[in-house]
Coordinates of C-alpha atoms (C1' of nucleotides) in Angstrom, one line a residue:
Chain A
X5 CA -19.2 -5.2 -0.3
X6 CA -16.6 -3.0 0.4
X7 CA -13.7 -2.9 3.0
X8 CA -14.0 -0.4 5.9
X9 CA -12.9 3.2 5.1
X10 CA -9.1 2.8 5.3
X11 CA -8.3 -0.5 4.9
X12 CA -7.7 -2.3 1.6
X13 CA -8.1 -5.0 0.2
X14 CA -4.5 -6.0 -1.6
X15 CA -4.7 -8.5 -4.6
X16 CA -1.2 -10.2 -5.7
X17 CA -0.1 -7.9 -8.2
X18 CA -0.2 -4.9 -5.6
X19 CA 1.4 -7.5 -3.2
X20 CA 4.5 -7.7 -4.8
X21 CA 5.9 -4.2 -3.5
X22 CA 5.0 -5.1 -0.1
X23 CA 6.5 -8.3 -0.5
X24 CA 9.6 -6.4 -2.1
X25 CA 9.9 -3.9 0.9
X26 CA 9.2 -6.5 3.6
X27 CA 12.2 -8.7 2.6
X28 CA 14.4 -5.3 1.9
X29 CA 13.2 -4.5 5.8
X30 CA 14.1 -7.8 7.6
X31 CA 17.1 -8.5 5.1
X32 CA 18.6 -4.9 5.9
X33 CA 17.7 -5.5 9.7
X34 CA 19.4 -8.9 10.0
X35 CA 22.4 -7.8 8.5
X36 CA 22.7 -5.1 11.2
X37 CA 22.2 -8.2 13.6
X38 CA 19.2 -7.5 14.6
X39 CA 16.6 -10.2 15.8
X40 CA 12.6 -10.4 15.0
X41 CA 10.1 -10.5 17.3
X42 CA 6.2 -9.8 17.3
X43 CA 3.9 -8.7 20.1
X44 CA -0.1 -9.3 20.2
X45 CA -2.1 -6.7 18.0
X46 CA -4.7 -6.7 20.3
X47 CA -3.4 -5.3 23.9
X48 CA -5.5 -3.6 27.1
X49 CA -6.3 -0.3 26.3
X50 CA -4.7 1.1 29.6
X51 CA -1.1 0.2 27.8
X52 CA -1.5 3.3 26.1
X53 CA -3.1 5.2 28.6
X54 CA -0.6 5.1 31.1
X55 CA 2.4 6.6 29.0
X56 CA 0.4 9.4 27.4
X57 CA -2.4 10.5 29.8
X58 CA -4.9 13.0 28.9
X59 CA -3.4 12.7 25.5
X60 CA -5.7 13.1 22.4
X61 CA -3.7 9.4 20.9
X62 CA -6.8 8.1 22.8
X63 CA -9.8 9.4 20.5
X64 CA -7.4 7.8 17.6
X65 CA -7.6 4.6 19.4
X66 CA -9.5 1.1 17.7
X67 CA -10.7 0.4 21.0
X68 CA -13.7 -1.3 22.6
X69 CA -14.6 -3.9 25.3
X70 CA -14.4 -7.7 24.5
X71 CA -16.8 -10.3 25.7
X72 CA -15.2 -10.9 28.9
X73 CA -15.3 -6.8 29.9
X74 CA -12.1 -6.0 28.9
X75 CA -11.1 -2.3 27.0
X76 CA -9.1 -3.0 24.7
X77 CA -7.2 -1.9 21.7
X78 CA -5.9 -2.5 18.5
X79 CA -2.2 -1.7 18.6
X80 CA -1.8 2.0 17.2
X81 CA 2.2 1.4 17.8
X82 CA 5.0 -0.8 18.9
X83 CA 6.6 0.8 21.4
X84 CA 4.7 0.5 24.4
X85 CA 4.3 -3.4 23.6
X86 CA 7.9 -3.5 23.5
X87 CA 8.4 -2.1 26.6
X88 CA 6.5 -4.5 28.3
X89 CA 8.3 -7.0 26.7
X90 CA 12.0 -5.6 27.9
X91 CA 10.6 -4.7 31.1
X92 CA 10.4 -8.3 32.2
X93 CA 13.3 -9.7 29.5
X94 CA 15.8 -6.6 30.0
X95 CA 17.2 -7.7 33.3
X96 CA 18.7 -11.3 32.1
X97 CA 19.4 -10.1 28.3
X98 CA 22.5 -9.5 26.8
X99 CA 22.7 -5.8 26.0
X100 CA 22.1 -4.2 23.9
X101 CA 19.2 -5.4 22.9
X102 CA 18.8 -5.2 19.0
X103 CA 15.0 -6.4 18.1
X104 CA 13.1 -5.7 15.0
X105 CA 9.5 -6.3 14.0
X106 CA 6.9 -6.3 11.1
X107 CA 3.6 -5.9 11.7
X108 CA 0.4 -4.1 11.5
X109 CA -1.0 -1.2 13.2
X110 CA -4.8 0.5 13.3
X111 CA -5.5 4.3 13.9
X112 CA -9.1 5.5 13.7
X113 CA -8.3 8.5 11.6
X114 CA -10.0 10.2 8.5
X115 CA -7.8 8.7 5.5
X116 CA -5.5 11.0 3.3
X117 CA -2.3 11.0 1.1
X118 CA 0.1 8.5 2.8
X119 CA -2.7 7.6 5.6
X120 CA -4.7 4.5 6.1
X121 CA -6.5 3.2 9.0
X122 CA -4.2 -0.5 8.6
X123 CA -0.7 0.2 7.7
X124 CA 2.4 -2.1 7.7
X125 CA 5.4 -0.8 9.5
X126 CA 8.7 -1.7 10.2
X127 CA 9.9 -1.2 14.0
X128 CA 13.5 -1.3 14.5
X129 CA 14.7 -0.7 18.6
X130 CA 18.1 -0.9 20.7
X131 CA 17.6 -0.8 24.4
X132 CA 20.4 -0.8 27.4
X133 CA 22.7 1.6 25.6
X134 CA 22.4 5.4 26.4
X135 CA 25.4 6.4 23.9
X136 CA 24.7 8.2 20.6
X137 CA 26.6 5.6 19.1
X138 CA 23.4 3.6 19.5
X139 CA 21.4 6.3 17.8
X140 CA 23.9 6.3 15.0
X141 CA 23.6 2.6 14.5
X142 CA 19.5 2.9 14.2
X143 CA 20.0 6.0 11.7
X144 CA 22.6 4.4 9.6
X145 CA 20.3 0.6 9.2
X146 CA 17.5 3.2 8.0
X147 CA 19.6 4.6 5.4
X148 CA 21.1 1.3 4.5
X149 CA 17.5 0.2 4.0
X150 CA 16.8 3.1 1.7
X151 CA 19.8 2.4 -0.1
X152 CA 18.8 -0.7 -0.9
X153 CA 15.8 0.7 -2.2
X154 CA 17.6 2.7 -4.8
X155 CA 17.3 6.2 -2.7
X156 CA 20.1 8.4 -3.2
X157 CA 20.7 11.7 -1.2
X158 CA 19.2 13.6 -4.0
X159 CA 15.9 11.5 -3.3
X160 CA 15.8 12.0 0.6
X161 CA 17.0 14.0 4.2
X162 CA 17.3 12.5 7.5
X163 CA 16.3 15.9 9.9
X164 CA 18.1 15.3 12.5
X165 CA 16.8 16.8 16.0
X166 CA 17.1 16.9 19.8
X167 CA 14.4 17.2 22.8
X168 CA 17.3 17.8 24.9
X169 CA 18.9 20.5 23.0
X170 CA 15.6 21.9 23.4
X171 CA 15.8 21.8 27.5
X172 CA 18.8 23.3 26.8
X173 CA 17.9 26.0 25.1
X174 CA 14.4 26.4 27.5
X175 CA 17.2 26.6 30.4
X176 CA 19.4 29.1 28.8
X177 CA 16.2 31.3 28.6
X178 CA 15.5 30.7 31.4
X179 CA 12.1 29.1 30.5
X180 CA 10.6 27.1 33.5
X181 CA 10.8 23.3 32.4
X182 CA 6.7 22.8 32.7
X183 CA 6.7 24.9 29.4
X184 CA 8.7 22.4 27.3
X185 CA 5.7 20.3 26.0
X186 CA 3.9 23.6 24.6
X187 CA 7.3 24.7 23.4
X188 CA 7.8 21.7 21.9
X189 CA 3.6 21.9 19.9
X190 CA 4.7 25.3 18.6
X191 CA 7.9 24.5 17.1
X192 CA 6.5 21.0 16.0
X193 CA 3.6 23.9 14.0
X194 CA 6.5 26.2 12.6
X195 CA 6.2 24.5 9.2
X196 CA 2.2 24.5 8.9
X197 CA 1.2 27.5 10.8
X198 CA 1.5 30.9 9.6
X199 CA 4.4 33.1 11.0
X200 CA 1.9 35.4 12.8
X201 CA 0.1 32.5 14.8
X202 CA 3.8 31.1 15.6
X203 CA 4.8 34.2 17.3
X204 CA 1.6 35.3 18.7
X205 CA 2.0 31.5 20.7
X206 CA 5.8 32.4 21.5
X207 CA 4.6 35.9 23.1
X208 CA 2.1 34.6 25.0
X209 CA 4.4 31.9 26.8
X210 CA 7.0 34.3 27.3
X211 CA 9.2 33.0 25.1
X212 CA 11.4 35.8 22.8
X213 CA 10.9 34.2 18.9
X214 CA 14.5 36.1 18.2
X215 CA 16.0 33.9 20.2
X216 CA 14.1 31.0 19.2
X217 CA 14.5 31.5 15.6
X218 CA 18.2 32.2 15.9
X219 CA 18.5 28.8 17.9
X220 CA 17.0 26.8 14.9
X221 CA 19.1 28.6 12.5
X222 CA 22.8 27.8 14.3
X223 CA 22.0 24.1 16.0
X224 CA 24.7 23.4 18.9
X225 CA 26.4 21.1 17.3
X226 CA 28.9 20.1 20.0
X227 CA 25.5 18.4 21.2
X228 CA 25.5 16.2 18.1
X229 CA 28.9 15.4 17.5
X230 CA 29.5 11.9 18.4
X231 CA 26.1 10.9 16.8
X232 CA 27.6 12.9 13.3
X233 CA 31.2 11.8 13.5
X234 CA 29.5 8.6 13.6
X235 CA 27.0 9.0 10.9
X236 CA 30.0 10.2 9.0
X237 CA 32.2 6.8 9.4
X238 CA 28.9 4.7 8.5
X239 CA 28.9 6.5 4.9
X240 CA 25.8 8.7 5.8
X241 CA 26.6 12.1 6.0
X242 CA 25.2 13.4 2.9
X243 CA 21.7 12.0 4.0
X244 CA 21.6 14.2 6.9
X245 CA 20.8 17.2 8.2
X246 CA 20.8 19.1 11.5
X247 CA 16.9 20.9 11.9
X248 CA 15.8 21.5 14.9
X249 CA 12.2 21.7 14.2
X250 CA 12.0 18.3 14.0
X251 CA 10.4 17.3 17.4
X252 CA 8.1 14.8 16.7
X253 CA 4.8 14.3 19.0
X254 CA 4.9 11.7 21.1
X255 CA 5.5 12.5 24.8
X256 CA 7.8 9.7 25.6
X257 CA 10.9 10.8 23.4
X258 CA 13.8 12.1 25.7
X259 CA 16.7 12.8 23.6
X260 CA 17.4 12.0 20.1
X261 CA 14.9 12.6 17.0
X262 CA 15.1 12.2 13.7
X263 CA 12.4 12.3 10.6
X264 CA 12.9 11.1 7.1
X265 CA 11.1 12.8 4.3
X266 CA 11.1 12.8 0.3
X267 CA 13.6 16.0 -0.7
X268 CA 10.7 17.4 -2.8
X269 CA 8.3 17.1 0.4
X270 CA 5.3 15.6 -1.3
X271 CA 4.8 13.2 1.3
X272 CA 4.4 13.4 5.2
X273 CA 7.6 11.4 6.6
X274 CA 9.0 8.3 5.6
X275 CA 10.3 7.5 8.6
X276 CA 10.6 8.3 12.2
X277 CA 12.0 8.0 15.6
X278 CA 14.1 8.7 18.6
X279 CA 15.3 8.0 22.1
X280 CA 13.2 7.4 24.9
X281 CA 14.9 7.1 27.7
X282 CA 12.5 7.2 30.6
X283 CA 9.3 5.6 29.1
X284 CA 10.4 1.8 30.9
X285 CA 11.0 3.2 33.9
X286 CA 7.3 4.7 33.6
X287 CA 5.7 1.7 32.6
X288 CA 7.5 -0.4 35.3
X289 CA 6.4 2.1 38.0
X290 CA 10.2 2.5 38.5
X291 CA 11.2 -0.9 38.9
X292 CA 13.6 -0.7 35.6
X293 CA 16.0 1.5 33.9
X294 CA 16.1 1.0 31.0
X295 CA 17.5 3.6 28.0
X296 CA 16.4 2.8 24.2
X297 CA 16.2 4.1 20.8
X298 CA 13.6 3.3 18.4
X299 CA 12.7 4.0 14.8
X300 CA 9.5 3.2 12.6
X301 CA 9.0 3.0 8.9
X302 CA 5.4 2.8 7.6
X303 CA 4.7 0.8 4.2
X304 CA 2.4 3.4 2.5
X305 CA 4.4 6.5 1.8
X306 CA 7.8 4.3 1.3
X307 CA 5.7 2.1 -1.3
X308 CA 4.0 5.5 -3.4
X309 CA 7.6 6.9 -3.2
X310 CA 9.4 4.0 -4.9
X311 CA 6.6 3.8 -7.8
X312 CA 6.8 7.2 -8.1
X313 CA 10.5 7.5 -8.6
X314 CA 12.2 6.0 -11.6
X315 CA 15.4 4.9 -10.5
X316 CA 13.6 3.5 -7.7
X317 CA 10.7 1.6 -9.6
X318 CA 13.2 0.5 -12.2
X319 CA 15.2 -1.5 -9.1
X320 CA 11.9 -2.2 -8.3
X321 CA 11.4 -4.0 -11.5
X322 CA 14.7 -5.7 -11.7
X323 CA 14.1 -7.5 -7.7
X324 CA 10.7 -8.9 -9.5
X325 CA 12.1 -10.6 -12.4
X326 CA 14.2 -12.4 -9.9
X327 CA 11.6 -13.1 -8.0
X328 CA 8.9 -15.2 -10.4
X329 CA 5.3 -16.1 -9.8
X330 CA 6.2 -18.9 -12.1
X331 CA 9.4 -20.4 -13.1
X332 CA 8.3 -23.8 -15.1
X333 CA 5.1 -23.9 -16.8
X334 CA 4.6 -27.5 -17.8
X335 CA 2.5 -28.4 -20.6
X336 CA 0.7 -31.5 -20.8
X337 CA 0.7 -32.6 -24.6
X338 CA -0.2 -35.8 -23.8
X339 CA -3.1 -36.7 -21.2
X340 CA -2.0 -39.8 -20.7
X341 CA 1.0 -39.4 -19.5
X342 CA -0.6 -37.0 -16.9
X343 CA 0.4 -39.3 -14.1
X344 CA 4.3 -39.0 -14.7
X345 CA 3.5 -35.6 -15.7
X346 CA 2.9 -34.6 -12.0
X347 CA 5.7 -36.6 -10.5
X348 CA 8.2 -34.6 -12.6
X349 CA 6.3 -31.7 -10.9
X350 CA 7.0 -32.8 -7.7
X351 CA 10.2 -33.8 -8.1
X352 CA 10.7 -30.3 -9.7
X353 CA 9.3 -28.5 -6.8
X354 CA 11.4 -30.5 -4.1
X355 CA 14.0 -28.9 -5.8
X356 CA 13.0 -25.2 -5.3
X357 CA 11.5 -24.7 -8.6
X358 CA 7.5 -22.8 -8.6
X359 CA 6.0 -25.0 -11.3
X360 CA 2.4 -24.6 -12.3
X361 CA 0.6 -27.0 -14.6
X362 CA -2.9 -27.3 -16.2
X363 CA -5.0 -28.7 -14.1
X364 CA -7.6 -29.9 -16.8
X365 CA -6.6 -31.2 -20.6
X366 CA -6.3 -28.2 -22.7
X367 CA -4.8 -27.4 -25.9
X368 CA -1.0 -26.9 -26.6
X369 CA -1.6 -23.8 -27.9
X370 CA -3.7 -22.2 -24.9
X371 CA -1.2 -24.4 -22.4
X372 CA 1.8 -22.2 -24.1
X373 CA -0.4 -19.1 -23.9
X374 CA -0.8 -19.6 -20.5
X375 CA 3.1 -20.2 -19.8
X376 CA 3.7 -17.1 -21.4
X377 CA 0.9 -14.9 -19.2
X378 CA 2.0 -16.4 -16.2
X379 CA 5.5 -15.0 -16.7
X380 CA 7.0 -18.3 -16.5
X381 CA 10.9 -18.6 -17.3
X382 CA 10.6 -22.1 -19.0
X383 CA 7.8 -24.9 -20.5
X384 CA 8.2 -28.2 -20.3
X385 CA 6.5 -30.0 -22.3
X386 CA 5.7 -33.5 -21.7
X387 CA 4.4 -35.6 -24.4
X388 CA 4.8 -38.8 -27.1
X389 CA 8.6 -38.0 -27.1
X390 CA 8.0 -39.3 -23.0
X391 CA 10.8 -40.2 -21.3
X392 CA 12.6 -37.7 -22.9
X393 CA 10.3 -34.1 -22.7
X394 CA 11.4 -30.6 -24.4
X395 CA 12.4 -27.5 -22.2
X396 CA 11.5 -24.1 -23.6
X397 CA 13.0 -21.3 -23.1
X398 CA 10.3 -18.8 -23.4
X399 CA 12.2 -15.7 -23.9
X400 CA 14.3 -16.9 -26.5
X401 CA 11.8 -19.1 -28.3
X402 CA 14.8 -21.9 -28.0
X403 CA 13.9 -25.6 -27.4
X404 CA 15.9 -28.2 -25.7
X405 CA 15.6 -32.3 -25.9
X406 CA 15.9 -33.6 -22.6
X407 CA 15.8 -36.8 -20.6
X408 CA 13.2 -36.7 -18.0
X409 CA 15.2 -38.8 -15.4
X410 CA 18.1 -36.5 -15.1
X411 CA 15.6 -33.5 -14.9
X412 CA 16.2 -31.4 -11.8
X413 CA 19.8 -31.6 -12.1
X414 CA 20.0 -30.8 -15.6
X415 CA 18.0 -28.1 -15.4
X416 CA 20.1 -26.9 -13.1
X417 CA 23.1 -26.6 -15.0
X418 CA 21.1 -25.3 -18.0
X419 CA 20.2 -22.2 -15.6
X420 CA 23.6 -21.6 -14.6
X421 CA 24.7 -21.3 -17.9
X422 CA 22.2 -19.3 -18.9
X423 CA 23.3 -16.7 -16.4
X424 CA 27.0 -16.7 -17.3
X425 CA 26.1 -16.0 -21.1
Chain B
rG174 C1' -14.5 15.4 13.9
rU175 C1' -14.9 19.7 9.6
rG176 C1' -14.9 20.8 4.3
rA177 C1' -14.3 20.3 -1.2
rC178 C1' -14.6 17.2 -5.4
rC179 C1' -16.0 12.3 -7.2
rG180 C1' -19.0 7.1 -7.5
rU181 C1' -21.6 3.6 -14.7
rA182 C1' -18.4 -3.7 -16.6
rG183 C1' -12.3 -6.4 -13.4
rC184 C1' -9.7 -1.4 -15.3
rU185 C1' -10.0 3.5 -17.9
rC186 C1' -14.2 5.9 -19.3
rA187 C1' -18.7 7.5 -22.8
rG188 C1' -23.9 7.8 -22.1
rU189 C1' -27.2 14.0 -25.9
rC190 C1' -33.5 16.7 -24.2
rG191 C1' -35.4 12.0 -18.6
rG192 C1' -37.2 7.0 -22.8
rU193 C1' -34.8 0.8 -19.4
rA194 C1' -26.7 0.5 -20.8
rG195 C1' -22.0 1.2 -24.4
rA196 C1' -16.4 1.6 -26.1
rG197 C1' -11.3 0.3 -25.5
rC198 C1' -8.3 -2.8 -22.5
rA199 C1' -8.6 -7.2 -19.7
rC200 C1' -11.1 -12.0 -19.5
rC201 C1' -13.4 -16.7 -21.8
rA202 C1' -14.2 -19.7 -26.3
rG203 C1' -13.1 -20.6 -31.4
rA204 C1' -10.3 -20.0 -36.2
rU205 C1' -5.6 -23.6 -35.0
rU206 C1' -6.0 -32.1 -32.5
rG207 C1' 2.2 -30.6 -30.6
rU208 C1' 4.3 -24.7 -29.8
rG209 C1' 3.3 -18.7 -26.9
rG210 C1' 3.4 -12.3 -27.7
rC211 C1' 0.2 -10.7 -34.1
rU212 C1' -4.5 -11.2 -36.6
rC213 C1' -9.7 -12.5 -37.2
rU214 C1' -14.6 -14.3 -35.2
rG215 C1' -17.9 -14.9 -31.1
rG216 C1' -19.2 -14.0 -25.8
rG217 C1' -21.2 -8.5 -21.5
rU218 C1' -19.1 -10.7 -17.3
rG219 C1' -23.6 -4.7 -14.8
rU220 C1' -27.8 -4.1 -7.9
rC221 C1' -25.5 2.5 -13.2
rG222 C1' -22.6 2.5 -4.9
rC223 C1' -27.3 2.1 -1.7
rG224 C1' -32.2 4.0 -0.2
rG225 C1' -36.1 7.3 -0.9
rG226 C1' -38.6 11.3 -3.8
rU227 C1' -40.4 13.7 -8.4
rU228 C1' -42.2 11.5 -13.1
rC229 C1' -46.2 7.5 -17.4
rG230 C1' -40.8 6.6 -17.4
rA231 C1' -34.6 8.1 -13.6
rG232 C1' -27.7 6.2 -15.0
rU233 C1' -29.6 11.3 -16.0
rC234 C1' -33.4 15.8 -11.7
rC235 C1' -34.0 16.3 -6.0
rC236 C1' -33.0 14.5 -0.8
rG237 C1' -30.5 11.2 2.3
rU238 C1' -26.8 7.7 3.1
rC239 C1' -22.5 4.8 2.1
rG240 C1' -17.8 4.7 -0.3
rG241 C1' -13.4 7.0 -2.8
rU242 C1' -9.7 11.1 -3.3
rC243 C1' -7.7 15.4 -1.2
rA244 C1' -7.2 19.2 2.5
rC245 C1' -8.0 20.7 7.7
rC246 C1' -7.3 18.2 12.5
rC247 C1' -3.7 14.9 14.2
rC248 C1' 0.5 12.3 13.3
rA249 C1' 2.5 6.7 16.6

RNA sequence: GUGACCGUAGCUCAGUCGGUAGAGCACCAGAUUGUGGCUCUGGGUGUCGCGGGUUCGAGUCCCGUCGGUCACCCCA
């Protein structure tokens, strides 16, 4: 009994980072005002047909026909669901539009380093605003959410790229336009494939790899200025970097791209994303115009990249012993009393407090054992001392008398003092 | 889709020449009937990934298959 090849099954200790980097995600995204939605996981299969004919995304596709005839998919990305969604919510929303979403996305692929067939990834999009300053707000939330994660600039780049400083430079060369897309696969290769093979493809589209080459190594960057001086003001400038052989793959990106990676490059990116302009007026058949931004950050490289980095895991660490299985263990010294015992548990857990308790009479001894290995903060033991009971403070091995009926409120204080000592 | 390496307990692994399964950690119980991290004692929790073949006998050798890791491919 296994789980298909590529997907996992995640038990609660391997939970916790995911529960660590969701909450940095939507925290980080709210405070940039940004709102959450969700869209279906399963969607018709044409949705990502339409954008991207002929396109090889299909054979990486979950995709099959459902009991009532349908093809349909398994959402390999957000974008295109989005779309649909602005395309009939755009024309009466405020803009811009600032939505975020978690979720989970499927890609029939052979598994590697960084790569599963289920993945968690954050999506964060602004839509009705052409101006880099829009890009620049997207760029700088990604950071901020890397920050938060205890990345420094030592730790990680943002390569920061154009698809229309590529038009540019195919219209300076006077390159016809219908060659961009194969321009685009080569330079997209430059880091993987061999120099000779890069060249050999320049030749034989007529394209002069002097020139190519001396384009990548002095960027234009008049066409990135606002988007920098922007980047700058937000704090950000030492996280970025001008490379224009970042083009990503996707057909629909217009203007704008960007890809985050690990300085030391042991990982494929961390992050992605870019402006696509044109891809709602393509899915409304022309009916909308509507320019966006987007950005995705996948769960699987960010999470192996914060265990793998001290400074990172040790933040890491810190967020978790906030964040408690088990605050109160209490322990039931006296079966009798079992009855009171679980009202003060209730009463406890009205007031925000995770309290687990033996559910069948055990010894003291193995009740504080288990206090201990559940990590709780605190036992409380009930017993023939009843109403008053004795709050332990595990870490210190320090016990206090207290009165049952004043409980929540006076455990309240305790804590507060405890974290002003 | 192609290739390389690897599959033995929950985890990390040992298992000789082919002779029917073992260690540490973890877990459970007790030593200890109201106080936890140490110690001691007891407990194996297993479809040796699965199927077939060779053999008197297979964890071990052979074939197939499934799964894992990594690379290629591709990258949303």
């Amino acid at each position: 009994m296994h789980p298909l090849p590529g997907f996992r099954d995640i038990y609660p200790e391997d939970f916790a980072i995911r529960r660590y980097i969701f909450h940095t995600w939507r925290t980080s995204a709210r405070l940039f005002a940004f709102r959450e939605y969700e869209a279906p996981t399963l969607e018709p299969a044409s949705l990502y047909e339409k954008k991207n004919s002929g396109s090889e995304i299909l054979e990486q596709l979950y995709r099959f026909t459902d009991r009532g005839g349908r093809e349909v998919a398994l959402r390999p990305e957000l974008t295109p669901s989005l779309t649909r969604m602005l395309i009939s919510h755009a024309p009466s929303a405020r803009k811009p539009i600032r939505w975020f979403n978690i979720g989970n996305f499927f890609r029939y692929e052979r598994q590697q380093k960084g790569r599963l067939r289920e993945f968690s990834q954050f999506n964060a999009d602004i839509a009705g605003e052409s101006s880099p300053t829009a890009d620049a707000e997207l760029i700088a939330l990604a950071i901020h959410i890397l920050r938060s994660l205890g990345f420094t600039p030592s730790d990680i780049v943002v390569r920061l790229s154009s698809r229309s400083a590529w038009l540019d430079f195919t219209n300076a060369q006077n390159i016809p336009q219908n060659l961009l897309p194969e321009l685009l696969s080569i330079v997209d290769k430059i880091e993987r494939d061999p120099p000779e093979v890069i060249q050999h493809r320049l030749i034989q589209l007529g394209i002069s790899p002097e020139a190519l080459y001396q384009f990548i190594n002095s960027p234009p960057e008049d066409a990135f200025s606002t988007l920098l001086s922007e980047l700058t003001a937000y704090g950000c400038s030492d996280f970025i970097q001008l490379d224009l052989r970042i083009v990503r793959g996707l057909a629909y990106y217009t203007g704008t791209v960007f890809e985050i990676f690990d300085r030391q490059r042991s990982y494929r990116a961390i992050a992605g994303g870019g402006r696509y302009d044109t891809l709602a007026h393509t899915l409304s058949d022309g009916s909308l115009h509507l320019p966006a931004v987007g950005l995705g950050m996948g769960d699987v490289v960010l999470s192996n990249l914060i265990l793998q980095t001290p400074h990172t895991l040790q933040k890491f660490h810190d967020w978790l012993s906030n964040d408690l299985d088990v605050e109160i263990y209490l322990i039931l010294a006296e079966p009798s009393l079992r009855p009171q015992a679980i009202s003060l548990v209730s009463q406890l857990r009205s007031s925000g407090y995770r309290v687990e308790f033996p559910l069948t009479t055990t010894k003291v001894a193995k009740q504080f054992a288990s206090a201990e290995a559940a990590g709780a903060r605190f036992a409380l033991l009930v017993g023939s001392e009843w109403p008053r009971v004795k709050l332990k403070i595990l870490a210190q091995r320090k016990e206090i008398e207290l009165d049952s009926q004043s409980l929540p409120q006076s455990l309240n204080q305790i804590i507060q003092n405890l974290k002003t000592t």
